[in-house]
PDB file of C-alpha atoms in Angstrom:
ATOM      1  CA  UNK Z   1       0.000   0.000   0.000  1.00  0.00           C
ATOM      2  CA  UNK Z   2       2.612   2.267   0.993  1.00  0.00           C
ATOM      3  CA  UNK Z   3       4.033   1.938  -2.373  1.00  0.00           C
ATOM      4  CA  UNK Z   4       0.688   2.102  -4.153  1.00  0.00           C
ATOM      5  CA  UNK Z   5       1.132  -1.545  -5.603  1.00  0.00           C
ATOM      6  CA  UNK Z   6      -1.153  -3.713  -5.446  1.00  0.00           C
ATOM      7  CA  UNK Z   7      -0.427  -7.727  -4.832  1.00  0.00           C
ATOM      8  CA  UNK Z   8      -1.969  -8.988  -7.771  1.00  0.00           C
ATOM      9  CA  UNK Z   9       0.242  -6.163  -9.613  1.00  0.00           C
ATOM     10  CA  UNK Z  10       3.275  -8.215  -8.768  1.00  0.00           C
ATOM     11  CA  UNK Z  11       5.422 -10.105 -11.210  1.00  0.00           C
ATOM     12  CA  UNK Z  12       6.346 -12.572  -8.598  1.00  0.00           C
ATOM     13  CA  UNK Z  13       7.355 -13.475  -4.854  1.00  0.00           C
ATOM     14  CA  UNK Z  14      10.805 -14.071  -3.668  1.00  0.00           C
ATOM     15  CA  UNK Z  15      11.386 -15.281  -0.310  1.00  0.00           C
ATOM     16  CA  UNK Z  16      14.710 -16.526   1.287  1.00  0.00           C
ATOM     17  CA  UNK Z  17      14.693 -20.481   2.515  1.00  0.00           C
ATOM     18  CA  UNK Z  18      17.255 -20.248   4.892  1.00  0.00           C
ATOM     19  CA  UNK Z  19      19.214 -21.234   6.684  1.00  0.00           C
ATOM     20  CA  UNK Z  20      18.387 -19.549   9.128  1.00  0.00           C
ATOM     21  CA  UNK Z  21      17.045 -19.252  12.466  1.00  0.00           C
ATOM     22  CA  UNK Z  22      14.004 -22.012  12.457  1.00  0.00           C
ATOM     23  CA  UNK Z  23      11.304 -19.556  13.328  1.00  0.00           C
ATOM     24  CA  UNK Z  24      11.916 -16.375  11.523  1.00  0.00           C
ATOM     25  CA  UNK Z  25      12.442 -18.763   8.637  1.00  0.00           C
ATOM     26  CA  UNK Z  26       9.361 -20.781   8.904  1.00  0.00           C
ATOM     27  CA  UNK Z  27       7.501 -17.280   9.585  1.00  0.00           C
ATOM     28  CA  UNK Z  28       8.874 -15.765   6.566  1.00  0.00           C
ATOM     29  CA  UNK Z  29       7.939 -19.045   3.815  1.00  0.00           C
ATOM     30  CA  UNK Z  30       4.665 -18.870   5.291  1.00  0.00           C
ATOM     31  CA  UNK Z  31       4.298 -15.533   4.506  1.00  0.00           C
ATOM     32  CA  UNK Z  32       5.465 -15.989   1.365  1.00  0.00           C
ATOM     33  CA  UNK Z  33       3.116 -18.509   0.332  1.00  0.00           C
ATOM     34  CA  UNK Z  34       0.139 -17.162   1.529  1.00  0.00           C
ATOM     35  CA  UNK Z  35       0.305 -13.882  -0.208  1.00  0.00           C
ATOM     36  CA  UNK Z  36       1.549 -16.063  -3.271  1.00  0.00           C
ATOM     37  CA  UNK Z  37      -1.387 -17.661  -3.064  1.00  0.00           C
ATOM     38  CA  UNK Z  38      -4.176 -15.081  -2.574  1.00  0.00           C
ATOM     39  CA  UNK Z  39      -2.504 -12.902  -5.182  1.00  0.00           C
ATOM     40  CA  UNK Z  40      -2.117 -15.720  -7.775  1.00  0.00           C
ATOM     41  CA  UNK Z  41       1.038 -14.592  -7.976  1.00  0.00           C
ATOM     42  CA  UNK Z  42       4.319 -17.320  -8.514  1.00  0.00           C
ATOM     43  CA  UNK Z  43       6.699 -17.697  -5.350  1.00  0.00           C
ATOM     44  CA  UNK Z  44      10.235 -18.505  -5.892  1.00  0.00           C
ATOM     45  CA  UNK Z  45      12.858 -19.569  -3.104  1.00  0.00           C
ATOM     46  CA  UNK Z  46      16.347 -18.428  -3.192  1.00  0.00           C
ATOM     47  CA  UNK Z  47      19.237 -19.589  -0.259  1.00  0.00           C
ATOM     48  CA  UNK Z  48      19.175 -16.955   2.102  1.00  0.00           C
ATOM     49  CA  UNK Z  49      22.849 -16.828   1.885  1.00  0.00           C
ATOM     50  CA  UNK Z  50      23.050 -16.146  -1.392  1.00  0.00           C
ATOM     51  CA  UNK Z  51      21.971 -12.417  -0.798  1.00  0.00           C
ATOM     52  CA  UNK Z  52      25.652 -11.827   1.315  1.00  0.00           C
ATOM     53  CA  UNK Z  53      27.320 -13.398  -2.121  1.00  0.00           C
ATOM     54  CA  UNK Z  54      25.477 -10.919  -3.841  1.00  0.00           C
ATOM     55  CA  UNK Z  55      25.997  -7.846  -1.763  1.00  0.00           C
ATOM     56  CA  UNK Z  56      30.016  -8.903  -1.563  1.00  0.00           C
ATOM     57  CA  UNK Z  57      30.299  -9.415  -5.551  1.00  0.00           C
ATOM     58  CA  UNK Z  58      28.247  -5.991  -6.062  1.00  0.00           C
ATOM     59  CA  UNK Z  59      31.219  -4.283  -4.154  1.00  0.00           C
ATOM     60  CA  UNK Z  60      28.455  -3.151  -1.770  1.00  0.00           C
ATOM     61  CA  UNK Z  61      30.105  -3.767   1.703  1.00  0.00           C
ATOM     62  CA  UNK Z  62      29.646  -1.392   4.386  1.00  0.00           C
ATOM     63  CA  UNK Z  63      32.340   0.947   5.127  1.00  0.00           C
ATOM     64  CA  UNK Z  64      33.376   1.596   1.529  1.00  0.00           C
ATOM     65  CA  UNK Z  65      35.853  -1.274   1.432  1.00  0.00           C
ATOM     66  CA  UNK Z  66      35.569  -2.218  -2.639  1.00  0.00           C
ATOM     67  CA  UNK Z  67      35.041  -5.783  -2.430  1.00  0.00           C
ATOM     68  CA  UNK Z  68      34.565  -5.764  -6.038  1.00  0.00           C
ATOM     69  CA  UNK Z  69      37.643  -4.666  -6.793  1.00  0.00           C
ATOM     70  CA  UNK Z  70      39.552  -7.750  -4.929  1.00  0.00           C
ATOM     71  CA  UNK Z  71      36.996 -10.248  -6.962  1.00  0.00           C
ATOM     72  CA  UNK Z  72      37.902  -8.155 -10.153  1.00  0.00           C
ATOM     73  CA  UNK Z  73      41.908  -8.488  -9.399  1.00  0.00           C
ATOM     74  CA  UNK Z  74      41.829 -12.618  -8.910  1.00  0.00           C
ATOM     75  CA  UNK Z  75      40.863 -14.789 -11.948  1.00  0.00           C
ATOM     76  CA  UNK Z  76      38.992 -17.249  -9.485  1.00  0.00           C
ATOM     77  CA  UNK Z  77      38.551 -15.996  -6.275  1.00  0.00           C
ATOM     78  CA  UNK Z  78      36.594 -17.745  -3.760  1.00  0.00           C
ATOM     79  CA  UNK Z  79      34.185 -16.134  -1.433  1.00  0.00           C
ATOM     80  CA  UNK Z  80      33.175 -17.473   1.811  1.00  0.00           C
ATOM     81  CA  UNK Z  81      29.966 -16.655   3.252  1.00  0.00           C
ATOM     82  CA  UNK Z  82      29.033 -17.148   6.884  1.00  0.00           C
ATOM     83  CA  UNK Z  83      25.719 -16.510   9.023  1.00  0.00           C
ATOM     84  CA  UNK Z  84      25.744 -17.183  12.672  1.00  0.00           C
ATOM     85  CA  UNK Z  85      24.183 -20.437  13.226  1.00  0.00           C
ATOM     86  CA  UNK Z  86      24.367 -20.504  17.246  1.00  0.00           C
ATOM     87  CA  UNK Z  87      25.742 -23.170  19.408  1.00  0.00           C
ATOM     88  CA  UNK Z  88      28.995 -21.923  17.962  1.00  0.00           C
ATOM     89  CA  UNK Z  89      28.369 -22.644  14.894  1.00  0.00           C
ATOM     90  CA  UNK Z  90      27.999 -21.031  11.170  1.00  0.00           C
ATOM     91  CA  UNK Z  91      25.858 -21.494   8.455  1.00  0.00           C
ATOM     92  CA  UNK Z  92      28.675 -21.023   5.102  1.00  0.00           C
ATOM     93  CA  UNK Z  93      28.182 -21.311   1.292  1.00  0.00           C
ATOM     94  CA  UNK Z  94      31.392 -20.965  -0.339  1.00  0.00           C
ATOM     95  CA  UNK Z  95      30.947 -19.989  -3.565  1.00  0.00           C
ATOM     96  CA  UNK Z  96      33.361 -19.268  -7.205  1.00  0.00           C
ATOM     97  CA  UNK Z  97      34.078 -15.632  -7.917  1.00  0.00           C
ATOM     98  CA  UNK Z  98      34.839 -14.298 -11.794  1.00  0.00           C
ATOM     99  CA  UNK Z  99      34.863 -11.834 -14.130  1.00  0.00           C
ATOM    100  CA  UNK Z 100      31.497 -13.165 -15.020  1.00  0.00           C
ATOM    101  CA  UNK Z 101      29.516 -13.133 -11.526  1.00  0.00           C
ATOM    102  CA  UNK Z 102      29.521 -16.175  -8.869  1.00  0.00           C
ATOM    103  CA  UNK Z 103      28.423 -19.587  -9.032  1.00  0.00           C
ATOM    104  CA  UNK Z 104      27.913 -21.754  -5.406  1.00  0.00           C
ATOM    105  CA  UNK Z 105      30.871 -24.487  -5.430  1.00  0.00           C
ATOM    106  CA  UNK Z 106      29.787 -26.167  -1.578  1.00  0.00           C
ATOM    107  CA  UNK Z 107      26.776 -25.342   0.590  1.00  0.00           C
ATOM    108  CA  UNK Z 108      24.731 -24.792   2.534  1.00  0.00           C
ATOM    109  CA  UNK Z 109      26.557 -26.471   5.555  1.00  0.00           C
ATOM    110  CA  UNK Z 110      26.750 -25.857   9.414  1.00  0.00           C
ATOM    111  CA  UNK Z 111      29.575 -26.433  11.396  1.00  0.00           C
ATOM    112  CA  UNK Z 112      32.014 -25.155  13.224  1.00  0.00           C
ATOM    113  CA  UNK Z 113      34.684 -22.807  11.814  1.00  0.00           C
ATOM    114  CA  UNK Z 114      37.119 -24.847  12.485  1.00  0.00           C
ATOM    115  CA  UNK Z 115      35.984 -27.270  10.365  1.00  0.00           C
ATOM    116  CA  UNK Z 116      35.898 -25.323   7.652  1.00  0.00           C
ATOM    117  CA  UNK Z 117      38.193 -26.590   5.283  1.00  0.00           C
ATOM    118  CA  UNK Z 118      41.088 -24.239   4.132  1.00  0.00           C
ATOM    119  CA  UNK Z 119      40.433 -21.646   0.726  1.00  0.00           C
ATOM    120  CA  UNK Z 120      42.788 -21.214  -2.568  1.00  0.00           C
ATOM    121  CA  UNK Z 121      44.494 -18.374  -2.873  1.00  0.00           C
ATOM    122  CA  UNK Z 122      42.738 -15.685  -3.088  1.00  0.00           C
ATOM    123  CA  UNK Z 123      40.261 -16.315  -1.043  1.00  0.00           C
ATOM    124  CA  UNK Z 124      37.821 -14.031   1.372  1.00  0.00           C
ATOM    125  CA  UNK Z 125      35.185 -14.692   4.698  1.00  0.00           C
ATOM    126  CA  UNK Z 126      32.190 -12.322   3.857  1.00  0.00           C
ATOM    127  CA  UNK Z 127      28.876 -11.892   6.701  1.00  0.00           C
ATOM    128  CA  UNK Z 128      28.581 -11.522  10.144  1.00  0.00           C
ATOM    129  CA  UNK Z 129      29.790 -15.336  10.903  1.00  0.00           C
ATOM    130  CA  UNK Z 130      33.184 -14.229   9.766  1.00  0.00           C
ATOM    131  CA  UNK Z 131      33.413 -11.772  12.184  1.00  0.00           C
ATOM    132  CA  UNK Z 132      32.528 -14.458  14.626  1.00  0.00           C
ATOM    133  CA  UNK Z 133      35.726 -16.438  13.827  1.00  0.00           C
ATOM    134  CA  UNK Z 134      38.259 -14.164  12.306  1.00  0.00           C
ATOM    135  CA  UNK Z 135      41.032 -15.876  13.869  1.00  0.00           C
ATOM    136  CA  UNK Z 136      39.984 -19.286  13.155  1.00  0.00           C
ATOM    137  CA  UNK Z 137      39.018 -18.425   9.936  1.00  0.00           C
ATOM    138  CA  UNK Z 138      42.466 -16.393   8.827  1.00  0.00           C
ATOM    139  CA  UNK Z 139      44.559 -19.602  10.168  1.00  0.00           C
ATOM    140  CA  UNK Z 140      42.483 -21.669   7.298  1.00  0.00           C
ATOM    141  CA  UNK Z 141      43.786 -19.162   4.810  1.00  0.00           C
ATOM    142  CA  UNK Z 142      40.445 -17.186   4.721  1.00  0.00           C
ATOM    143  CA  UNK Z 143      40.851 -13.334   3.952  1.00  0.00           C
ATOM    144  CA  UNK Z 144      38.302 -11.575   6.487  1.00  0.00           C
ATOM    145  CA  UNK Z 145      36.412  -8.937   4.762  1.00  0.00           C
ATOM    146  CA  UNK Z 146      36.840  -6.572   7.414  1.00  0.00           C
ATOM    147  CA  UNK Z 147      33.887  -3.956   6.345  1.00  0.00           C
ATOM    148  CA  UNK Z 148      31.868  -7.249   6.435  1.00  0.00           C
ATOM    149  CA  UNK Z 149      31.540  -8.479  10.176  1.00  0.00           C
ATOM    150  CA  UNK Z 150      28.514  -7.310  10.744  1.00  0.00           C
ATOM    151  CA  UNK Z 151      26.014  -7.957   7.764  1.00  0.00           C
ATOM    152  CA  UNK Z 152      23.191 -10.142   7.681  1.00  0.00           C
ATOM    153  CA  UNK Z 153      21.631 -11.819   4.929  1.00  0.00           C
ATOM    154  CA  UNK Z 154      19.330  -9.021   3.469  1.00  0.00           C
ATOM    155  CA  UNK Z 155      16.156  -9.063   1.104  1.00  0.00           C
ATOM    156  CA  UNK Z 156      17.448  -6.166  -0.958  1.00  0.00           C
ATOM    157  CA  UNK Z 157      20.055  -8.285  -2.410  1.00  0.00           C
ATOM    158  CA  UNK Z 158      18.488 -11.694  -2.304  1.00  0.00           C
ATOM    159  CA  UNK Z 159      16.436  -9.747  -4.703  1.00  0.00           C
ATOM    160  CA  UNK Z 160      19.010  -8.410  -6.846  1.00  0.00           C
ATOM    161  CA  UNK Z 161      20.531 -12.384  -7.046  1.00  0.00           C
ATOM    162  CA  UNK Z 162      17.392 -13.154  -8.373  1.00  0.00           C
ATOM    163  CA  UNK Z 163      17.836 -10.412 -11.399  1.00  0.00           C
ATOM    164  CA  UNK Z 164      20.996 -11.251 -11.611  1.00  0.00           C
ATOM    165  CA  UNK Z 165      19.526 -15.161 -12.284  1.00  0.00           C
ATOM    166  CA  UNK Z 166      16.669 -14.049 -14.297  1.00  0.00           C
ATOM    167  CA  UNK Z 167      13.499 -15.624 -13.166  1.00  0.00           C
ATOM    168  CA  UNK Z 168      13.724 -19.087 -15.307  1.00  0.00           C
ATOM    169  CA  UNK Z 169      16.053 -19.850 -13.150  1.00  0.00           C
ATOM    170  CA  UNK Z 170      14.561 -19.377 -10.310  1.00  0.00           C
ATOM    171  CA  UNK Z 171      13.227 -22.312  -7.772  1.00  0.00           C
ATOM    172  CA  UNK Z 172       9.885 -22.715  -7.497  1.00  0.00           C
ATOM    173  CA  UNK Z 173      10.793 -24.998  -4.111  1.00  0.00           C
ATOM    174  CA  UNK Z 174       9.909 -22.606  -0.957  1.00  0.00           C
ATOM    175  CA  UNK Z 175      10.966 -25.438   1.089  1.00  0.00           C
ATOM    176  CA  UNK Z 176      12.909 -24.450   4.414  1.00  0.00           C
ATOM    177  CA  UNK Z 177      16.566 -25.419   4.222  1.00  0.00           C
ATOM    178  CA  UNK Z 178      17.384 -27.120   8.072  1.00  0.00           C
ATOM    179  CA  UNK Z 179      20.727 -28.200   7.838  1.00  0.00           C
ATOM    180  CA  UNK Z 180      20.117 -30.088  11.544  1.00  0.00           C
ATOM    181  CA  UNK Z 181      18.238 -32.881  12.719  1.00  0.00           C
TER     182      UNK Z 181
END
């Protein structure tokens, strides 16, 4: 309303399937649905990490620090990304980074950061679960986007992953991704 669109107006729905903290998550896909669904409008799931892949590759980090610049430098760089999964414990997608965009290469896992297994060279921790670990991290030959420690997965550019997919390749699965039993 606030935006003077109305549901039906929309192209689609895009809503982030984790991982992720069980409720919010579950809160969110329900959401999603719904709306989907009384709209008659498609809903698409994306990994919620993806959208801290996308906000690294953009060169969007906060602070100013041009991540972009360090992807653009590296013929395959690999980017780490890392959510806080509690119990000490991070949710991580490690994904390819080229002059053409990013692809995922492993994930999503949880696990400790210590069991993380050591990156190429170059290779860089993005999100707010590197900044969790830098140490741990840095000894596995991780590169700790320092700008970085703080950000959260973020609609605004799980949104801008999906453009940058194009929506026939989008997933049409909204199903929660629980990585534990």
């Amino acid at each position: 309303q606030d935006a003077g669109v109305r549901g039906e107006d929309l192209d689609a729905i895009l809503t982030g399937t984790g991982p992720g903290p069980f409720t919010g998550l579950r809160a969110g896909i329900v959401t999603a649905r719904a709306l989907g669904f009384a709209w008659s409008v498609p809903v698409y799931g994306m990994m919620s990490l993806t959208a801290l892949a996308e906000r690294a590759v953009s060169g969007a980090a906060a602070g100013g620090e041009n991540v972009e610049r360090a992807f653009a430098s590296a013929e395959d760089a690999e980017l780490l990304v890392l959510s806080d999964a509690r119990r000490r414990e991070v949710y991580s997608a490690r994904y390819r980074v080229n002059a053409e965009g990013y692809s995922l290469v492993d994930g999503p896992n949880v696990c400790p950061a210590s069991e993380i297994l050591p990156g190429g060279a170059p290779s860089y921790a993005y999100g707010y679960g590197a900044g969790l670990y830098p140490e741990t991290l840095e000894e596995h030959g991780w590169t700790i986007v320092e700008s970085a420690r703080e950000v959260h997965p973020h609609a605004e550019y799980l949104v801008a992953a999906a453009a940058r997919l194009g929506v026939e390749n989008l997933s049409e699965d909204t199903s929660a991704q629980y990585l534990r039993d």
